[in-house]
Coordinates of C-alpha atoms (C1' of nucleotides) in Angstrom, one line a residue:
Chain A
M294 CA -63.5 -0.1 -4.1
N295 CA -60.1 -1.5 -5.3
A296 CA -60.3 1.3 -8.1
I297 CA -61.1 4.2 -5.5
I298 CA -58.0 2.9 -3.2
K299 CA -55.9 2.9 -6.5
E300 CA -57.5 6.5 -7.5
H301 CA -55.7 7.8 -4.1
G302 CA -52.4 7.7 -5.2
Y303 CA -51.8 4.3 -3.9
K304 CA -48.1 2.7 -4.8
R305 CA -48.0 -1.0 -4.6
N306 CA -44.7 -2.0 -2.3
V307 CA -42.6 -3.6 -4.9
F308 CA -40.5 -5.2 -2.1
A309 CA -43.6 -6.5 -0.1
S310 CA -45.6 -7.8 -3.5
N311 CA -42.3 -10.0 -4.7
L312 CA -41.7 -11.0 -1.1
A313 CA -45.2 -12.5 -1.0
F314 CA -45.7 -13.6 -4.3
N315 CA -42.4 -15.5 -4.0
K316 CA -41.9 -16.6 -7.5
K317 CA -38.9 -16.8 -9.9
F318 CA -39.8 -15.3 -13.2
V319 CA -38.3 -17.2 -15.6
F320 CA -37.0 -15.6 -19.1
A321 CA -36.3 -17.8 -21.8
V322 CA -33.5 -16.6 -23.9
F323 CA -33.7 -17.8 -27.6
L324 CA -30.4 -16.8 -29.6
P325 CA -28.0 -18.1 -32.3
K326 CA -25.0 -19.9 -30.9
Y327 CA -22.5 -17.3 -29.9
D328 CA -19.6 -19.1 -29.6
T329 CA -18.0 -18.4 -33.3
I330 CA -20.0 -15.0 -33.7
E331 CA -18.8 -12.0 -31.7
Y332 CA -21.8 -9.8 -32.2
W333 CA -24.1 -12.3 -30.3
H334 CA -21.3 -12.9 -27.9
N335 CA -21.5 -9.4 -27.0
Q336 CA -25.7 -9.4 -27.0
I337 CA -25.2 -12.4 -24.5
K338 CA -22.6 -10.7 -22.6
G339 CA -25.2 -7.7 -21.9
I340 CA -27.9 -10.5 -21.3
E341 CA -25.6 -11.7 -18.5
K342 CA -25.2 -8.8 -17.0
A343 CA -28.7 -7.9 -16.6
E344 CA -28.8 -11.6 -15.3
Q345 CA -26.3 -11.2 -12.4
E346 CA -28.3 -7.5 -11.8
Y347 CA -31.5 -9.1 -11.9
R348 CA -30.5 -12.4 -9.8
N349 CA -31.6 -11.3 -6.4
L350 CA -34.3 -9.9 -7.8
G351 CA -36.6 -12.9 -8.8
V352 CA -35.1 -13.3 -12.2
V353 CA -33.8 -16.6 -13.8
L354 CA -32.6 -17.0 -17.2
D355 CA -33.2 -20.3 -19.3
Y356 CA -30.8 -20.1 -22.4
Y357 CA -31.7 -21.8 -25.7
F358 CA -29.2 -21.7 -28.7
Y359 CA -29.4 -23.0 -32.3
D360 CA -27.0 -23.0 -34.9
F361 CA -27.0 -20.7 -37.7
D362 CA -29.6 -22.6 -39.9
S363 CA -33.3 -22.7 -40.0
T364 CA -33.9 -26.7 -39.0
S365 CA -31.7 -26.0 -35.9
F366 CA -33.9 -23.2 -35.2
K367 CA -36.9 -24.9 -35.7
N368 CA -35.9 -27.6 -33.7
K369 CA -35.0 -25.3 -30.6
A370 CA -38.2 -23.3 -31.1
S371 CA -40.3 -26.1 -30.2
E372 CA -38.0 -26.8 -27.1
V373 CA -38.5 -23.7 -26.0
L374 CA -42.2 -23.6 -26.5
K375 CA -42.3 -27.1 -24.5
S376 CA -41.0 -25.4 -21.3
N377 CA -42.2 -23.0 -18.8
F378 CA -41.5 -19.3 -19.2
D379 CA -42.8 -16.1 -18.1
G380 CA -41.2 -13.9 -20.7
I381 CA -39.2 -14.5 -24.0
L382 CA -36.4 -12.3 -25.6
F383 CA -35.5 -14.0 -29.1
A384 CA -33.9 -12.7 -32.1
P385 CA -35.9 -13.3 -35.5
I386 CA -33.2 -14.3 -37.7
F387 CA -35.2 -16.7 -39.7
H388 CA -38.4 -14.6 -40.9
D389 CA -41.0 -17.0 -41.5
E390 CA -39.8 -19.7 -38.6
S391 CA -40.2 -16.7 -36.5
V392 CA -43.6 -15.7 -37.3
L393 CA -44.7 -19.0 -36.5
F394 CA -42.7 -19.0 -33.3
L395 CA -44.4 -15.6 -32.3
E396 CA -47.8 -17.0 -32.8
E397 CA -47.1 -19.8 -30.4
C398 CA -45.5 -17.3 -27.8
Q399 CA -48.8 -15.0 -28.4
K400 CA -50.8 -18.0 -26.9
K401 CA -48.7 -18.4 -23.8
Q402 CA -49.7 -14.6 -23.2
V403 CA -46.1 -13.6 -22.0
P404 CA -44.3 -10.3 -22.8
I405 CA -42.2 -10.9 -26.0
V406 CA -39.0 -9.0 -26.5
M407 CA -37.2 -9.0 -30.1
V408 CA -33.5 -7.9 -30.6
D409 CA -31.5 -7.3 -33.6
A410 CA -34.1 -7.2 -35.9
N411 CA -37.7 -6.8 -35.8
I412 CA -40.9 -8.2 -37.6
E413 CA -43.9 -6.8 -38.9
T414 CA -46.6 -8.3 -37.1
S415 CA -49.6 -7.3 -35.1
I416 CA -48.7 -9.7 -32.3
A417 CA -47.9 -7.3 -29.6
H418 CA -43.8 -7.1 -28.7
T419 CA -40.9 -4.8 -28.0
Y420 CA -38.3 -4.4 -30.5
V421 CA -34.7 -3.5 -29.2
G422 CA -32.3 -2.9 -31.8
Q423 CA -30.9 -0.9 -34.4
D424 CA -32.7 1.6 -37.2
A425 CA -30.6 -0.2 -40.1
F426 CA -31.7 2.3 -42.7
K427 CA -31.0 5.2 -40.7
S428 CA -27.2 3.9 -40.0
G429 CA -26.9 4.0 -43.8
V430 CA -27.5 7.4 -44.3
L431 CA -25.0 7.9 -41.1
A432 CA -22.5 6.1 -43.1
G433 CA -23.0 8.1 -46.1
K434 CA -22.7 11.1 -44.1
L435 CA -19.3 9.8 -42.7
I436 CA -18.0 9.2 -46.6
S437 CA -19.0 12.4 -47.2
F438 CA -16.9 14.3 -45.1
A439 CA -14.0 13.9 -48.2
V440 CA -13.0 16.8 -50.0
K441 CA -15.4 18.2 -52.8
S442 CA -13.2 17.0 -55.5
E443 CA -14.3 13.6 -57.5
R444 CA -14.6 10.6 -55.2
R445 CA -14.5 7.2 -55.9
V446 CA -16.6 5.0 -53.5
L447 CA -16.4 1.1 -53.6
V448 CA -19.5 -0.2 -51.7
V449 CA -18.1 -4.0 -50.6
K450 CA -20.9 -6.7 -49.9
I451 CA -19.1 -9.5 -47.9
A452 CA -22.1 -12.0 -47.3
R453 CA -22.9 -15.4 -46.4
E454 CA -25.6 -17.1 -48.2
I455 CA -27.5 -17.8 -45.4
E456 CA -27.9 -14.1 -44.6
T457 CA -31.7 -13.9 -44.6
T458 CA -32.2 -10.7 -42.7
S459 CA -32.5 -7.5 -44.9
V460 CA -30.2 -5.5 -42.4
Y461 CA -27.3 -5.0 -44.5
L462 CA -29.7 -4.3 -47.8
Q463 CA -31.6 -1.6 -45.6
R464 CA -28.2 0.1 -44.8
I465 CA -27.3 0.3 -48.6
A466 CA -30.6 2.0 -49.1
G467 CA -30.1 4.3 -46.7
F468 CA -26.5 5.2 -47.8
Y469 CA -27.4 5.9 -51.3
S470 CA -30.3 7.8 -50.3
F471 CA -27.8 10.1 -48.5
F472 CA -26.3 10.9 -51.6
E473 CA -29.6 11.0 -53.3
K474 CA -30.6 13.9 -51.0
N475 CA -27.7 15.9 -51.1
K476 CA -27.3 17.1 -54.8
N477 CA -24.1 18.9 -54.2
L478 CA -22.3 15.3 -53.9
E479 CA -22.7 14.4 -57.4
H480 CA -19.0 14.2 -57.4
F481 CA -19.3 10.9 -55.4
K482 CA -19.4 7.8 -57.7
F483 CA -20.1 4.3 -56.6
T484 CA -19.2 0.9 -57.8
E485 CA -20.3 -2.4 -56.0
L486 CA -18.6 -5.5 -55.4
T487 CA -20.3 -8.8 -53.8
I488 CA -18.3 -11.4 -52.5
K489 CA -18.8 -14.3 -50.8
D490 CA -18.1 -14.8 -47.1
S491 CA -14.8 -15.9 -46.3
G492 CA -13.5 -15.2 -49.9
K493 CA -11.2 -13.0 -48.6
E494 CA -9.1 -14.3 -51.3
L495 CA -11.4 -12.9 -54.1
L496 CA -10.0 -9.6 -53.2
N497 CA -7.4 -8.3 -55.5
V498 CA -5.6 -5.0 -56.1
N499 CA -7.4 -3.6 -59.4
M500 CA -10.6 -3.3 -57.7
F501 CA -9.0 -0.7 -55.4
A502 CA -7.3 1.3 -58.3
G503 CA -8.8 4.7 -58.0
I504 CA -10.9 4.3 -55.2
H505 CA -10.9 6.7 -52.5
S506 CA -13.3 5.5 -49.9
V507 CA -14.8 1.8 -49.1
F508 CA -18.3 1.2 -47.5
V509 CA -18.7 -2.4 -46.0
P510 CA -22.1 -2.5 -44.7
N511 CA -21.6 -5.4 -42.0
S512 CA -19.3 -6.1 -39.8
R513 CA -16.5 -7.4 -42.3
A514 CA -14.5 -4.1 -42.7
Y515 CA -11.7 -5.8 -41.1
M516 CA -11.2 -8.2 -44.5
V517 CA -10.8 -4.9 -46.7
A518 CA -8.4 -3.7 -43.9
Q519 CA -6.2 -6.8 -43.8
F520 CA -5.9 -6.7 -48.0
L521 CA -5.2 -3.3 -48.1
E522 CA -2.7 -3.7 -45.4
A523 CA -1.1 -6.9 -46.9
N524 CA -0.7 -5.1 -50.4
H525 CA 0.5 -1.6 -48.9
I526 CA -2.5 0.4 -50.0
V527 CA -2.9 3.6 -48.3
G528 CA -5.3 6.7 -48.4
I529 CA -8.4 4.7 -48.6
R530 CA -10.9 5.6 -46.2
I531 CA -12.7 2.5 -44.8
I532 CA -16.0 2.5 -42.9
G533 CA -17.5 -0.1 -41.5
Y534 CA -20.2 -1.7 -38.8
D535 CA -19.4 -3.1 -35.1
L536 CA -16.8 -3.2 -32.9
L537 CA -15.6 -6.7 -33.5
E538 CA -12.0 -7.2 -32.3
L539 CA -10.5 -7.4 -35.3
N540 CA -12.6 -4.2 -36.6
K541 CA -11.0 -2.3 -33.4
E542 CA -7.3 -3.5 -34.2
Y543 CA -7.7 -2.1 -37.5
L544 CA -9.1 1.3 -36.0
K545 CA -6.3 1.5 -33.8
K546 CA -4.0 1.2 -36.7
G547 CA -5.8 3.8 -38.6
I548 CA -6.7 1.7 -41.5
I549 CA -10.3 1.6 -40.4
D550 CA -11.5 5.3 -40.2
F551 CA -15.1 4.9 -38.7
L552 CA -17.2 2.2 -37.4
I553 CA -20.7 2.5 -36.8
H554 CA -21.9 0.8 -33.6
Q555 CA -25.1 -0.8 -32.7
K556 CA -24.2 -1.8 -28.9
P557 CA -25.3 -5.3 -29.0
E558 CA -24.4 -5.4 -25.2
I559 CA -26.7 -2.7 -24.5
Q560 CA -29.5 -4.4 -26.8
G561 CA -29.3 -7.6 -24.5
Y562 CA -29.2 -5.6 -21.3
T563 CA -32.0 -3.4 -22.4
A564 CA -34.0 -6.3 -23.5
I565 CA -34.1 -8.2 -20.5
G566 CA -34.6 -5.0 -18.4
F567 CA -37.8 -4.6 -20.2
L568 CA -38.9 -7.9 -19.2
Y569 CA -38.0 -7.3 -15.6
K570 CA -39.8 -4.1 -15.8
Q571 CA -42.7 -5.6 -17.2
L572 CA -43.0 -8.9 -15.2
V573 CA -41.5 -7.9 -11.7
L574 CA -42.1 -4.0 -11.5
Q575 CA -45.3 -4.5 -13.5
E576 CA -44.8 -1.3 -15.3
P577 CA -45.0 -0.5 -19.2
V578 CA -42.4 -0.4 -21.7
P579 CA -42.0 0.9 -25.3
Q580 CA -42.7 -0.7 -28.3
T581 CA -39.7 0.1 -30.0
Q582 CA -36.5 0.9 -28.8
Y583 CA -33.8 1.8 -31.3
M584 CA -30.3 1.9 -30.1
P585 CA -28.3 5.3 -30.7
L586 CA -26.0 5.2 -33.6
E587 CA -22.6 5.6 -32.2
I588 CA -19.8 6.8 -34.5
I589 CA -16.4 5.2 -33.2
V590 CA -13.2 6.7 -34.5
K591 CA -10.0 5.9 -33.0
E592 CA -9.8 8.5 -30.5
N593 CA -13.0 7.5 -28.9
L594 CA -12.9 3.9 -28.9
E595 CA -13.9 2.0 -25.5
Chain B
M1103 CA -20.9 -18.4 11.9
N1104 CA -22.5 -15.6 9.8
A1105 CA -19.1 -16.0 7.8
I1106 CA -20.1 -19.8 7.4
I1107 CA -23.7 -19.0 5.8
K1108 CA -22.2 -16.4 3.4
E1109 CA -19.4 -18.6 2.1
H1110 CA -22.1 -21.3 1.3
G1111 CA -23.3 -19.5 -1.8
Y1112 CA -26.0 -17.5 0.4
K1113 CA -27.9 -14.7 -1.4
R1114 CA -29.7 -12.0 0.5
N1115 CA -33.4 -11.6 -0.8
V1116 CA -33.3 -8.2 -1.6
F1117 CA -37.4 -7.7 -1.3
A1118 CA -37.3 -9.6 2.5
S1119 CA -34.5 -7.2 3.7
N1120 CA -35.8 -3.8 2.4
L1121 CA -39.2 -4.9 3.2
A1122 CA -38.2 -5.6 7.1
F1123 CA -35.8 -2.8 7.1
N1124 CA -38.9 -0.8 6.0
K1125 CA -37.0 2.7 5.7
K1126 CA -37.0 5.3 3.2
F1127 CA -33.3 6.0 1.9
V1128 CA -32.8 9.9 1.2
F1129 CA -30.6 11.2 -1.3
A1130 CA -29.7 14.5 -1.2
V1131 CA -28.9 16.3 -4.5
F1132 CA -26.9 19.5 -4.2
L1133 CA -26.7 20.9 -7.8
P1134 CA -26.9 24.7 -9.5
K1135 CA -30.1 26.2 -10.3
Y1136 CA -31.0 24.8 -13.6
D1137 CA -33.5 27.0 -14.8
T1138 CA -31.5 29.0 -17.1
I1139 CA -28.8 26.4 -17.9
E1140 CA -29.6 23.7 -20.0
Y1141 CA -27.0 21.4 -19.5
W1142 CA -28.0 21.4 -15.8
H1143 CA -31.5 21.2 -16.8
N1144 CA -30.5 17.8 -18.5
Q1145 CA -28.6 16.5 -15.5
I1146 CA -31.8 17.0 -13.8
K1147 CA -33.9 15.5 -16.2
G1148 CA -32.1 12.2 -15.4
I1149 CA -32.2 12.5 -12.0
E1150 CA -35.8 12.6 -12.2
K1151 CA -36.1 9.8 -14.4
A1152 CA -34.0 7.6 -11.8
E1153 CA -36.2 9.3 -9.1
Q1154 CA -39.3 7.8 -10.8
E1155 CA -37.7 4.7 -11.0
Y1156 CA -36.6 3.9 -7.8
R1157 CA -39.5 5.8 -6.0
N1158 CA -41.3 2.4 -5.1
L1159 CA -38.1 1.0 -4.0
G1160 CA -37.6 3.0 -1.1
V1161 CA -35.8 6.2 -2.5
V1162 CA -36.9 9.6 -2.0
L1163 CA -34.7 12.9 -3.1
D1164 CA -34.3 16.2 -1.5
Y1165 CA -33.1 18.7 -3.8
Y1166 CA -30.9 21.8 -2.8
F1167 CA -30.2 24.1 -5.7
Y1168 CA -27.8 26.8 -5.4
D1169 CA -27.3 30.0 -7.8
F1170 CA -23.9 30.1 -9.7
D1171 CA -21.7 32.2 -7.2
S1172 CA -19.9 30.6 -4.1
T1173 CA -21.8 32.4 -1.2
S1174 CA -24.8 30.8 -2.7
F1175 CA -23.2 27.5 -2.8
K1176 CA -21.8 28.0 0.6
N1177 CA -24.9 28.9 2.0
K1178 CA -27.0 26.1 0.4
A1179 CA -24.2 23.6 1.7
S1180 CA -24.6 24.2 5.5
E1181 CA -28.1 23.8 4.8
V1182 CA -27.5 20.5 3.1
L1183 CA -25.5 19.4 6.0
K1184 CA -28.0 20.2 8.6
S1185 CA -30.5 17.8 6.8
N1186 CA -30.5 14.1 7.1
F1187 CA -29.8 12.1 4.1
D1188 CA -28.5 8.8 3.4
G1189 CA -26.4 9.5 0.3
I1190 CA -25.2 12.6 -1.6
L1191 CA -25.0 13.7 -5.2
F1192 CA -23.3 17.0 -6.0
A1193 CA -21.1 18.6 -8.4
P1194 CA -17.9 20.7 -7.3
I1195 CA -18.3 23.9 -9.1
F1196 CA -16.4 25.6 -6.8
H1197 CA -13.4 23.8 -5.9
D1198 CA -12.2 24.7 -2.2
E1199 CA -15.6 24.9 -0.9
S1200 CA -16.3 21.7 -2.3
V1201 CA -13.4 20.1 -0.4
L1202 CA -14.7 21.4 2.9
F1203 CA -18.4 20.4 1.9
L1204 CA -16.7 16.9 1.2
E1205 CA -15.2 16.8 4.4
E1206 CA -18.2 17.2 6.4
C1207 CA -20.3 14.7 4.1
Q1208 CA -17.3 12.0 4.9
K1209 CA -18.0 12.6 8.5
K1210 CA -21.6 11.6 8.1
Q1211 CA -20.5 8.0 6.6
V1212 CA -22.7 8.3 3.7
P1213 CA -21.9 7.5 -0.1
I1214 CA -20.9 10.2 -2.1
V1215 CA -21.3 10.8 -5.9
M1216 CA -19.7 13.5 -7.8
V1217 CA -20.9 14.8 -11.1
D1218 CA -19.6 17.0 -14.0
A1219 CA -16.6 17.4 -12.5
N1220 CA -14.1 15.4 -10.3
I1221 CA -11.8 16.8 -6.9
E1222 CA -8.7 15.1 -6.5
T1223 CA -8.9 13.9 -2.7
S1224 CA -8.4 10.9 -0.6
I1225 CA -12.1 10.9 0.5
A1226 CA -14.0 7.9 -1.0
H1227 CA -16.5 8.7 -3.5
T1228 CA -17.6 8.3 -7.0
Y1229 CA -17.1 10.3 -9.8
V1230 CA -19.5 10.3 -13.1
G1231 CA -18.5 12.6 -15.9
Q1232 CA -16.6 13.5 -19.1
D1233 CA -13.0 12.9 -19.6
A1234 CA -12.1 16.4 -20.8
F1235 CA -8.9 15.9 -21.9
K1236 CA -9.7 13.0 -24.0
S1237 CA -12.8 14.9 -25.6
G1238 CA -10.3 17.6 -26.7
V1239 CA -8.2 14.8 -28.3
L1240 CA -11.4 13.7 -29.9
A1241 CA -12.3 17.2 -31.3
G1242 CA -8.7 17.8 -32.5
K1243 CA -9.5 14.2 -34.6
L1244 CA -12.8 15.5 -35.8
I1245 CA -11.2 18.7 -37.0
S1246 CA -8.4 16.8 -38.9
F1247 CA -10.8 15.0 -41.3
A1248 CA -10.4 17.9 -43.6
V1249 CA -8.0 17.8 -46.8
K1250 CA -4.2 17.8 -46.5
S1251 CA -3.6 21.2 -47.5
E1252 CA -2.9 24.1 -45.4
R1253 CA -5.8 24.3 -42.7
R1254 CA -6.3 27.8 -40.4
V1255 CA -8.0 26.8 -37.3
L1256 CA -9.7 29.2 -35.1
V1257 CA -9.9 28.4 -31.5
V1258 CA -12.9 30.5 -29.7
K1259 CA -12.8 30.4 -26.2
I1260 CA -16.2 32.4 -25.1
A1261 CA -16.3 31.9 -21.2
R1262 CA -18.0 33.6 -18.3
E1263 CA -15.7 35.2 -15.6
I1264 CA -16.8 32.6 -13.1
E1265 CA -15.7 29.6 -15.0
T1266 CA -13.8 28.2 -11.9
T1267 CA -13.6 24.7 -13.4
S1268 CA -11.0 23.3 -16.0
V1269 CA -12.6 21.4 -17.8
Y1270 CA -12.7 23.6 -20.9
L1271 CA -8.9 24.2 -20.5
Q1272 CA -8.3 20.6 -20.3
R1273 CA -10.1 20.3 -23.7
I1274 CA -8.2 22.6 -25.1
A1275 CA -4.9 20.8 -23.9
G1276 CA -6.5 17.5 -25.2
F1277 CA -7.0 19.2 -28.9
Y1278 CA -3.4 20.8 -29.0
S1279 CA -2.0 17.3 -27.9
F1280 CA -3.7 15.6 -30.9
F1281 CA -2.1 17.6 -33.5
E1282 CA 1.4 17.2 -31.5
K1283 CA 1.2 13.5 -31.6
N1284 CA 0.6 13.4 -35.3
K1285 CA 3.3 15.1 -37.0
N1286 CA 1.7 14.7 -40.4
L1287 CA -0.8 17.5 -39.4
E1288 CA 1.7 20.0 -39.8
H1289 CA -0.1 21.8 -42.1
F1290 CA -2.9 22.6 -39.4
K1291 CA -2.4 26.4 -38.0
F1292 CA -3.9 27.7 -35.0
T1293 CA -5.3 31.0 -33.9
E1294 CA -7.0 31.7 -30.4
L1295 CA -10.0 34.3 -29.8
T1296 CA -11.3 34.6 -26.2
I1297 CA -14.5 36.7 -25.6
K1298 CA -16.3 37.4 -22.6
D1299 CA -19.7 35.5 -22.4
S1300 CA -22.6 37.1 -24.2
G1301 CA -20.1 39.0 -25.8
K1302 CA -21.1 37.8 -29.0
E1303 CA -21.4 41.5 -30.5
L1304 CA -17.5 41.2 -30.1
L1305 CA -17.5 39.0 -33.4
N1306 CA -16.1 40.5 -36.5
V1307 CA -15.9 39.3 -39.9
N1308 CA -12.2 39.5 -40.0
M1309 CA -11.8 37.2 -37.3
F1310 CA -12.8 34.6 -39.8
A1311 CA -10.8 35.7 -42.6
G1312 CA -8.8 32.3 -44.0
I1313 CA -10.3 30.4 -41.4
H1314 CA -11.2 26.7 -42.3
S1315 CA -12.5 25.4 -39.3
V1316 CA -13.4 26.5 -35.8
F1317 CA -13.1 24.9 -32.5
V1318 CA -15.4 25.9 -29.7
P1319 CA -14.3 24.1 -26.3
N1320 CA -17.7 24.8 -24.7
S1321 CA -21.4 24.6 -25.0
R1322 CA -21.5 28.0 -27.2
A1323 CA -20.5 27.1 -30.4
Y1324 CA -24.3 28.1 -31.5
M1325 CA -22.8 31.9 -31.1
V1326 CA -20.5 31.3 -33.4
A1327 CA -22.9 29.6 -36.0
Q1328 CA -25.1 32.5 -35.2
F1329 CA -22.5 35.0 -36.3
L1330 CA -21.5 32.9 -39.3
E1331 CA -25.0 32.6 -40.7
A1332 CA -25.9 36.2 -40.3
N1333 CA -22.8 37.3 -42.0
H1334 CA -23.7 34.9 -44.9
I1335 CA -19.9 33.0 -44.1
V1336 CA -20.0 29.6 -45.5
G1337 CA -17.7 26.8 -45.9
I1338 CA -16.1 27.0 -42.4
R1339 CA -16.6 23.6 -40.3
I1340 CA -17.8 24.2 -36.8
I1341 CA -17.1 21.7 -33.7
G1342 CA -18.4 22.2 -30.4
Y1343 CA -19.7 20.6 -27.2
D1344 CA -23.2 19.5 -25.7
L1345 CA -26.6 19.0 -27.4
L1346 CA -28.1 22.6 -26.5
E1347 CA -31.4 23.1 -28.2
L1348 CA -29.6 26.4 -30.0
N1349 CA -26.4 23.7 -31.1
K1350 CA -29.0 20.9 -32.1
E1351 CA -30.9 23.8 -34.4
Y1352 CA -27.2 24.6 -36.1
L1353 CA -26.5 21.2 -36.5
K1354 CA -29.7 20.4 -38.4
K1355 CA -29.1 23.4 -40.5
G1356 CA -25.4 22.1 -41.2
I1357 CA -23.8 25.2 -39.9
I1358 CA -22.5 23.4 -36.9
D1359 CA -20.9 20.0 -38.1
F1360 CA -19.8 18.1 -35.0
L1361 CA -21.0 18.1 -31.5
I1362 CA -19.3 16.0 -28.6
H1363 CA -21.9 15.0 -26.4
Q1364 CA -21.3 14.4 -22.7
K1365 CA -24.5 12.8 -21.7
P1366 CA -25.7 14.9 -19.1
E1367 CA -29.0 13.0 -18.4
I1368 CA -27.0 9.8 -18.6
Q1369 CA -24.4 11.4 -15.9
G1370 CA -27.5 12.2 -13.2
Y1371 CA -29.3 9.0 -13.8
T1372 CA -26.1 7.0 -13.4
A1373 CA -25.5 9.2 -10.4
I1374 CA -28.6 8.2 -8.7
G1375 CA -28.2 4.5 -10.0
F1376 CA -24.9 4.3 -8.0
L1377 CA -26.3 5.6 -4.8
Y1378 CA -29.3 3.0 -5.1
K1379 CA -27.1 0.1 -5.9
Q1380 CA -24.6 1.1 -2.6
L1381 CA -27.5 1.8 -0.2
V1382 CA -30.5 -0.3 -1.5
L1383 CA -28.7 -3.4 -3.2
Q1384 CA -25.8 -3.0 -1.0
E1385 CA -23.5 -3.9 -4.0
P1386 CA -20.3 -2.2 -4.7
V1387 CA -19.6 0.7 -7.3
P1388 CA -16.9 2.0 -9.4
Q1389 CA -14.7 5.1 -8.5
T1390 CA -14.7 6.4 -11.9
Q1391 CA -17.3 6.4 -14.4
Y1392 CA -16.2 8.2 -17.5
M1393 CA -19.0 9.0 -20.2
P1394 CA -18.4 7.4 -23.5
L1395 CA -17.7 10.3 -25.6
E1396 CA -20.4 10.4 -28.4
I1397 CA -19.7 12.0 -31.8
I1398 CA -23.4 13.9 -33.2
V1399 CA -23.6 14.8 -36.4
K1400 CA -27.0 15.9 -38.3
E1401 CA -27.6 12.0 -39.2
N1402 CA -27.2 10.6 -35.7
L1403 CA -29.3 13.4 -33.7
E1404 CA -31.6 11.9 -31.2
Chain C
dG130 C1' -22.6 -12.2 23.5
dT131 C1' -26.9 -15.8 21.4
dG132 C1' -31.8 -16.6 20.7
dA133 C1' -36.7 -16.0 20.1
dA134 C1' -40.6 -13.2 18.5
dA135 C1' -42.8 -9.3 16.3
dG136 C1' -43.8 -6.8 12.0
dC137 C1' -42.9 -5.0 7.2
dG138 C1' -47.1 -5.1 3.0
dC139 C1' -48.2 -7.7 0.3
dT140 C1' -50.2 -12.5 -2.1
dA141 C1' -53.0 -16.6 -2.3
dA142 C1' -55.6 -19.5 -0.3
dC143 C1' -59.4 -20.7 2.1
dA144 C1' -63.8 -19.5 4.5
dG145 C1' -68.0 -17.8 4.5
Chain D
dC911 C1' -68.0 -12.5 -4.5
dT912 C1' -66.0 -10.6 -0.2
dG913 C1' -63.3 -11.1 4.0
dT914 C1' -59.8 -13.0 6.8
dT915 C1' -55.5 -15.4 7.5
dA916 C1' -51.2 -17.7 6.9
dG917 C1' -46.7 -16.5 5.6
dC918 C1' -42.8 -14.7 2.0
dG919 C1' -37.4 -13.7 4.5
dC920 C1' -35.5 -10.4 6.5
dT921 C1' -34.6 -6.6 10.3
dT922 C1' -34.4 -5.2 14.8
dT923 C1' -35.9 -5.3 19.4
dC924 C1' -35.9 -7.3 23.5
dA925 C1' -35.3 -10.9 26.8
dC926 C1' -32.1 -14.0 28.6

DNA sequence: GTGAAAGCGCTAACAG
DNA sequence: CTGTTAGCGCTTTCAC
């Protein structure tokens, strides 16, 4: 009989339904501590915007932040699992630990949304984030705008040891694939440079001799920009990722030329919106939601 | 007393409020006929997406479409004004007629949202759309990526007579202002070409002799691309506006290099969302919401 | 003006 | 398992 009613174009009244249900939905938000990491700070900003928007609509957020190490992750994870929540948003920074965490969440039968990076698994979940490979291809294209004479490109990998996600490797893979697929770009030559994080002092002028462009496959383009500015090296095109304050500053100065923006705020905002849709509105959401790849130059910043 | 209650952190329960209010909000949507104009079709797509989203939340849309002439606009306008609506979304294609229409709407005391173009007026309303001048500046920047030897740029104005909005003039103004502000770009030389709409046959090969780049300040970049392709002219960079199917096609082929995207779907979607916020949620909305200027190349299309 | 009461459409609990 | 009912928090109406 219910079936018959539904067939006949019946629409649940969301207001009445949620009024009667009279329940707050608790979304657990399980992310790295954001105090010092601007990228995560922006994710949180989007989440907080969504929190405010859905506050009157029966949504409560419970935050759990961990330090950027796997022990802290595991400790907080068990804390999360002890609590009660109707939906979970988290970032699988540490792969193996995240798989275990996912399995526990599955037992709770709640909707799961992952941001920033995805995990290959059969456990149903939604991914909201970047397509890292494609963003690398795009970086290649942007570098390729230079003239058609010989071009030397420096790929600068500045990474901390605990970098366990493969995001920046995927970006580099995409980057090279662009030049492989475009055979008329054989005049581009590449050199790689690997530097430990906060090892800015390891840069030296010789590294940039004869270089026309620099590709920084993570958010640390500002370090290269700082160095080039301090040493009065001009005419080198820099392309990097993420709208950190320092990156934006050098973009405005014209020292960084391109930033690829992954919209962390929108990631967080969208993720909460997806939980809201599933739980409050009882509507389906996509399995994967890639952020559009935005090209930011000085003139379309903001 | 009400005041005291509110001071004390009282939040209206949106579910109960709207259930008791038990009213459908009618939004009048007053736009050009979209059948043949892809740009407006995309606006409508966004509006329909919003319609679906808010259908269960007490929102009903009433559509009014006019032909692309001011008589049709006026006729439909009076039809709209005779109807009952709680909020209005419209595009001020014809300036003077739109001002009159606005004044009538004001009398109805309903929230007003304008898309696509704005009107200078003291009548309270929200504008959702592009910053045309800024988008022209951006176009200038994109053209300027070429090498630092002499560059000849052709500005191709393909417009129908009834083009009454000044959007494309603002874009051109922004475009030139970029080169004026950057004195190191004096090697860029400009030529203008004005062609009546669907006068593609008026293009000829000589126009492109010695030209390195073409700027088309509206959505008709594909016409130039078609011509260049048909005449096997290569090596000219084209930059235009809007993700029309034809433009996208030539972007994929590598004949158009850049498209600046004004997100018409998002405009429509946002506009409905603003009416929803004001009427259903009784929350404030901004006076002006500029769309971000998106740079689209082959590699970040879709 | 203030106060009481009906009822919006649904869910959950309880009775049969 | 099906049918009935209280009540979610608010708006509107009607009585005072």
